[in-house]
Short mmCIF file of N, CA and C in Angstrom, two decimals:
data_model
loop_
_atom_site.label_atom_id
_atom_site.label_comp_id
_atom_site.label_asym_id
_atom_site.label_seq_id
_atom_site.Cartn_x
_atom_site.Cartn_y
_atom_site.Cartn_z
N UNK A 83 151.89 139.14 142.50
CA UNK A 83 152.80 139.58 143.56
C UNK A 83 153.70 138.42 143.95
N UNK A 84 154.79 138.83 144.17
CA UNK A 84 156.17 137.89 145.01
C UNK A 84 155.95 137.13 145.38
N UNK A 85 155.00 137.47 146.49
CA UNK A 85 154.85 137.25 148.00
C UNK A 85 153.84 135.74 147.93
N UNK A 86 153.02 135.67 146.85
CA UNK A 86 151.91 134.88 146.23
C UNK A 86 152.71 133.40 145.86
N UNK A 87 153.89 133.58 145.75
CA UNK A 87 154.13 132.45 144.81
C UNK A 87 154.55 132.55 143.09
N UNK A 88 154.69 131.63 142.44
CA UNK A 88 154.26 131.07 141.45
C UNK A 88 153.20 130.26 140.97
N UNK A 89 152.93 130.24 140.00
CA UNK A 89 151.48 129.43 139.41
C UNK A 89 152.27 129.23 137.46
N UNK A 90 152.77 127.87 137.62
CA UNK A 90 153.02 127.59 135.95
C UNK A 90 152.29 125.99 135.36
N UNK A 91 151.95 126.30 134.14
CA UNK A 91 151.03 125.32 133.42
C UNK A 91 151.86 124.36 132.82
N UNK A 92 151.59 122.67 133.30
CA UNK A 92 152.33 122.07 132.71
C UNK A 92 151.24 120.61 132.43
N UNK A 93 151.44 120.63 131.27
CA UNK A 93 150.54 119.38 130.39
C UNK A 93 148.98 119.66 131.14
N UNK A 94 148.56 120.63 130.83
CA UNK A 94 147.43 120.87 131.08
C UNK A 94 146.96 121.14 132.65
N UNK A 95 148.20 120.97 133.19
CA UNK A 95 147.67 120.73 135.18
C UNK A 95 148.48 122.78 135.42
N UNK A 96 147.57 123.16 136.45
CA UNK A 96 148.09 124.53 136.85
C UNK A 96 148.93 123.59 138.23
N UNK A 97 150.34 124.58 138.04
CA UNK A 97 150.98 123.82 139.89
C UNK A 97 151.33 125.29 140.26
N UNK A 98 151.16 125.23 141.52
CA UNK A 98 151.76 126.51 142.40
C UNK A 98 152.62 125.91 142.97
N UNK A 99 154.06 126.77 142.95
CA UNK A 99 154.94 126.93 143.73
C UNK A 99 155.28 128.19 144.94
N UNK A 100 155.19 127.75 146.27
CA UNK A 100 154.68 128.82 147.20
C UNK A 100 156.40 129.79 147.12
N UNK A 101 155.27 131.13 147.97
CA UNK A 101 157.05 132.05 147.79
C UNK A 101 157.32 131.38 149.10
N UNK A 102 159.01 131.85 149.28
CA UNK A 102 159.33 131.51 150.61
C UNK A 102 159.18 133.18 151.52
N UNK A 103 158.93 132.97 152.63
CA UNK A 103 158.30 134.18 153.15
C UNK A 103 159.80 134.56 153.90
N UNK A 104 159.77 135.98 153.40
CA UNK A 104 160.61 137.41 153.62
C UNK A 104 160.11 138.54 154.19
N UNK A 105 160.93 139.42 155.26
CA UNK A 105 160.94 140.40 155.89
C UNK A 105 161.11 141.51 154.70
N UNK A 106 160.32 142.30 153.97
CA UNK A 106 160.65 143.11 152.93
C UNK A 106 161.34 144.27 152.94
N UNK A 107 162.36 144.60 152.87
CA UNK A 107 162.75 145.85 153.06
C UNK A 107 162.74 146.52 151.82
N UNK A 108 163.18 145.92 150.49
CA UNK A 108 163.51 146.37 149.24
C UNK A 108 162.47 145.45 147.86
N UNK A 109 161.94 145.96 147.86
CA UNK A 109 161.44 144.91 146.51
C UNK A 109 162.19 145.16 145.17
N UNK A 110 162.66 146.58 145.28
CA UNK A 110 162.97 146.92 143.66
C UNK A 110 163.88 146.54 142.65
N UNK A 111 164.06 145.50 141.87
CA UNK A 111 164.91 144.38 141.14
C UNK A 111 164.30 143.13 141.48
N UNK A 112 163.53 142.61 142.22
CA UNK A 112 163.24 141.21 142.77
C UNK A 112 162.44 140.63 141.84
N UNK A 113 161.96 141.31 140.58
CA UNK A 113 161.47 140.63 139.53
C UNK A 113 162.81 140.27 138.72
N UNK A 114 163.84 141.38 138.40
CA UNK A 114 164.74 140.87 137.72
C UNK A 114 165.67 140.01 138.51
N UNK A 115 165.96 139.64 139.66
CA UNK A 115 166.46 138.74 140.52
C UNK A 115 165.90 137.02 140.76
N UNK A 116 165.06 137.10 140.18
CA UNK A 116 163.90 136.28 139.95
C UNK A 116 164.63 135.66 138.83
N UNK A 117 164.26 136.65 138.19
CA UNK A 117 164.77 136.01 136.20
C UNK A 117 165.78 135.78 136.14
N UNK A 118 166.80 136.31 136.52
CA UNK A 118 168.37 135.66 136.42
C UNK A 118 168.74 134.43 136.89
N UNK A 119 168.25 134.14 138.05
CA UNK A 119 168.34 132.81 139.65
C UNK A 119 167.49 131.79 138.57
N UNK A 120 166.21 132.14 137.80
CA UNK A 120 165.44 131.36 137.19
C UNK A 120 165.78 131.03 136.12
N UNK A 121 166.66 131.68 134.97
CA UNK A 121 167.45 131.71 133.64
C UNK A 121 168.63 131.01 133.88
N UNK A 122 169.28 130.73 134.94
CA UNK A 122 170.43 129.92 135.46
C UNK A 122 170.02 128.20 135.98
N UNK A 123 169.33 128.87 136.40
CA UNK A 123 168.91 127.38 136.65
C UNK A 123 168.31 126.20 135.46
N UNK A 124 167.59 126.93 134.42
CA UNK A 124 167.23 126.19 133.33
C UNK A 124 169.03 126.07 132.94
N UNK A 125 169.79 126.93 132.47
CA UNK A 125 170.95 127.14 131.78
C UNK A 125 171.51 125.72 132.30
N UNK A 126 171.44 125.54 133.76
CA UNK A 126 172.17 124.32 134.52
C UNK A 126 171.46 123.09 134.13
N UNK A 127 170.43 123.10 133.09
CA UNK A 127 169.57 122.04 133.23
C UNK A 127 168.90 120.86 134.25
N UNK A 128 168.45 122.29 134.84
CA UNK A 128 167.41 121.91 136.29
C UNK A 128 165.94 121.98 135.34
N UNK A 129 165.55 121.10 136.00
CA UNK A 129 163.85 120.81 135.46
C UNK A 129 163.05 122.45 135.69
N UNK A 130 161.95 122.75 135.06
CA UNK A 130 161.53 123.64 135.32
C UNK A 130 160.95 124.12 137.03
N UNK A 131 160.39 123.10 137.42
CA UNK A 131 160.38 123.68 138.88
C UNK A 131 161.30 124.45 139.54
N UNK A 132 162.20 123.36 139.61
CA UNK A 132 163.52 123.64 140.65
C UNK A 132 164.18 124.85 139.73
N UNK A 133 164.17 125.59 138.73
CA UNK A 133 164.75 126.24 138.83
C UNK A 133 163.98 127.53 139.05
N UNK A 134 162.44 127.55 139.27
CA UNK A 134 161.57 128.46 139.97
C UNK A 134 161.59 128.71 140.87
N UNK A 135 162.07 127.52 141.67
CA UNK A 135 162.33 127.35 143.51
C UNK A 135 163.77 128.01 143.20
N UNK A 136 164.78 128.28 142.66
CA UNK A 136 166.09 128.74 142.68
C UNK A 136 165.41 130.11 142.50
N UNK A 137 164.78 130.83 141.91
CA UNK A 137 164.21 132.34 141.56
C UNK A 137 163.70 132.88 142.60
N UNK A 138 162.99 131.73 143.01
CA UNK A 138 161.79 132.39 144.19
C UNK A 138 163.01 132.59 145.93
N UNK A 139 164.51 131.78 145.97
CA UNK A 139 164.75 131.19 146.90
C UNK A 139 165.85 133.10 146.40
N UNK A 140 166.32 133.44 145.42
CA UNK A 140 167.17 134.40 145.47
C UNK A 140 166.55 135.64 145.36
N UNK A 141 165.23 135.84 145.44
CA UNK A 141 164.24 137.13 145.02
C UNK A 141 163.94 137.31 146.59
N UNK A 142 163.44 136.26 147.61
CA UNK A 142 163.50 136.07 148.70
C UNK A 142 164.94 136.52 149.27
N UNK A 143 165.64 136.71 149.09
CA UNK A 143 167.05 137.01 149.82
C UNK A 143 167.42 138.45 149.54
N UNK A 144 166.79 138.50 148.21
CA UNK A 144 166.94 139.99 147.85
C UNK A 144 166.51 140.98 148.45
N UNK A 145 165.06 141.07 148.23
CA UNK A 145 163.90 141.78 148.98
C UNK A 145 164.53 142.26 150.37
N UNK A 146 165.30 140.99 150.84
CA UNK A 146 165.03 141.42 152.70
C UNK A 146 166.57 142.33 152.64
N UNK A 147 166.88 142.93 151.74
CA UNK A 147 168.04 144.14 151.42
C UNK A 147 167.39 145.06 150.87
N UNK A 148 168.14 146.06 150.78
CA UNK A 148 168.50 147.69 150.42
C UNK A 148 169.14 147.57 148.91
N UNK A 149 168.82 148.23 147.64
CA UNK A 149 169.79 148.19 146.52
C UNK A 149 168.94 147.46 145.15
N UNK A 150 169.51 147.43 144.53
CA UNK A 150 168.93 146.48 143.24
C UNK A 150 169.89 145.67 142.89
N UNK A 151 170.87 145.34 142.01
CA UNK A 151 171.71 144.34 141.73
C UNK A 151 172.82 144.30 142.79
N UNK A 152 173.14 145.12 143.73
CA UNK A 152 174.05 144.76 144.09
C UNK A 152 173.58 144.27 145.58
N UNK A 153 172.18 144.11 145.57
CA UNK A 153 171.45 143.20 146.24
C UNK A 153 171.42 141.91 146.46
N UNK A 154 171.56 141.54 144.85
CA UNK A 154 171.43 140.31 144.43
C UNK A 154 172.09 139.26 145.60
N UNK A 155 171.80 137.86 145.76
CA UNK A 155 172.52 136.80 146.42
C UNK A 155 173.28 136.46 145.67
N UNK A 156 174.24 135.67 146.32
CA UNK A 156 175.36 134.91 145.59
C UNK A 156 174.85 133.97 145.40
N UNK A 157 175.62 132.84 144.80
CA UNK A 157 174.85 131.28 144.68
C UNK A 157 174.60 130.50 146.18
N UNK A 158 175.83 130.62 146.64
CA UNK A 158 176.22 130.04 147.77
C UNK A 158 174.92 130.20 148.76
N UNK A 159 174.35 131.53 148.64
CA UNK A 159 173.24 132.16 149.72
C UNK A 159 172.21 131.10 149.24
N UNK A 160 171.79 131.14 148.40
CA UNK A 160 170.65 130.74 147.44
C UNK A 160 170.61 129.36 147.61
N UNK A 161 171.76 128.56 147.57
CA UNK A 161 171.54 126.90 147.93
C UNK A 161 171.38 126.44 149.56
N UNK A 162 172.42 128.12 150.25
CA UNK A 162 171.96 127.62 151.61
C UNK A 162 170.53 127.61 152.08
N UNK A 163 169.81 128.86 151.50
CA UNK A 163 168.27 128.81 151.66
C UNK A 163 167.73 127.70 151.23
N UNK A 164 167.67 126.86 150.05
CA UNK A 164 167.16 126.06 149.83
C UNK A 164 167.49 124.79 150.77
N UNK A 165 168.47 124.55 150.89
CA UNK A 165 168.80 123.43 151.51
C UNK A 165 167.90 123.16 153.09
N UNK A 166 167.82 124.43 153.43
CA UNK A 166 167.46 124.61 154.86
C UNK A 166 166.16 124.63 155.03
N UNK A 167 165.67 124.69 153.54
CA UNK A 167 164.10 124.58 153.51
C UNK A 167 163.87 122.83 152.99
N UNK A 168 164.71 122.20 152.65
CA UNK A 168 164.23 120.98 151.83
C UNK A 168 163.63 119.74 153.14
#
């Protein structure tokens, strides 16, 4: 579940990356909202974390809407969340 986080294996160590916590109104796309925010961020050659924290930070923005892609955050949304969490 979303809501759980992440959990990815690297050189043998398990790391969790926590979700950021959302008011849910919509879940439906927030896996594929996930993968895109997360497929961009490798694309940008962000280390693998940070671009999990970019997935988890636009799946979080999603959710708390109505819709499926046209749900989605912009970038702009997505760095302000992060920033405000760093």
């Amino acid at each position: 579940k979303g809501a759980a986080g992440v959990d990815y294996w690297s050189k043998g160590e398990q790391i969790h990356v926590p979700a950021i916590p959302a008011d849910a109104v919509d879940t439906t796309g927030a896996g594929d909202c996930f993968a895109g925010f997360f497929a961009t961020g490798l694309d940008e050659g962000r280390d693998f974390e940070s671009a999990i924290k970019i997935g988890i930070a636009a799946a979080s923005i999603k959710v708390g809407r109505s819709g499926t892609s046209d749900a989605f955050p912009n970038r702009a949304e997505v760095d302000a969340l992060l920033a405000a969490r760093a």
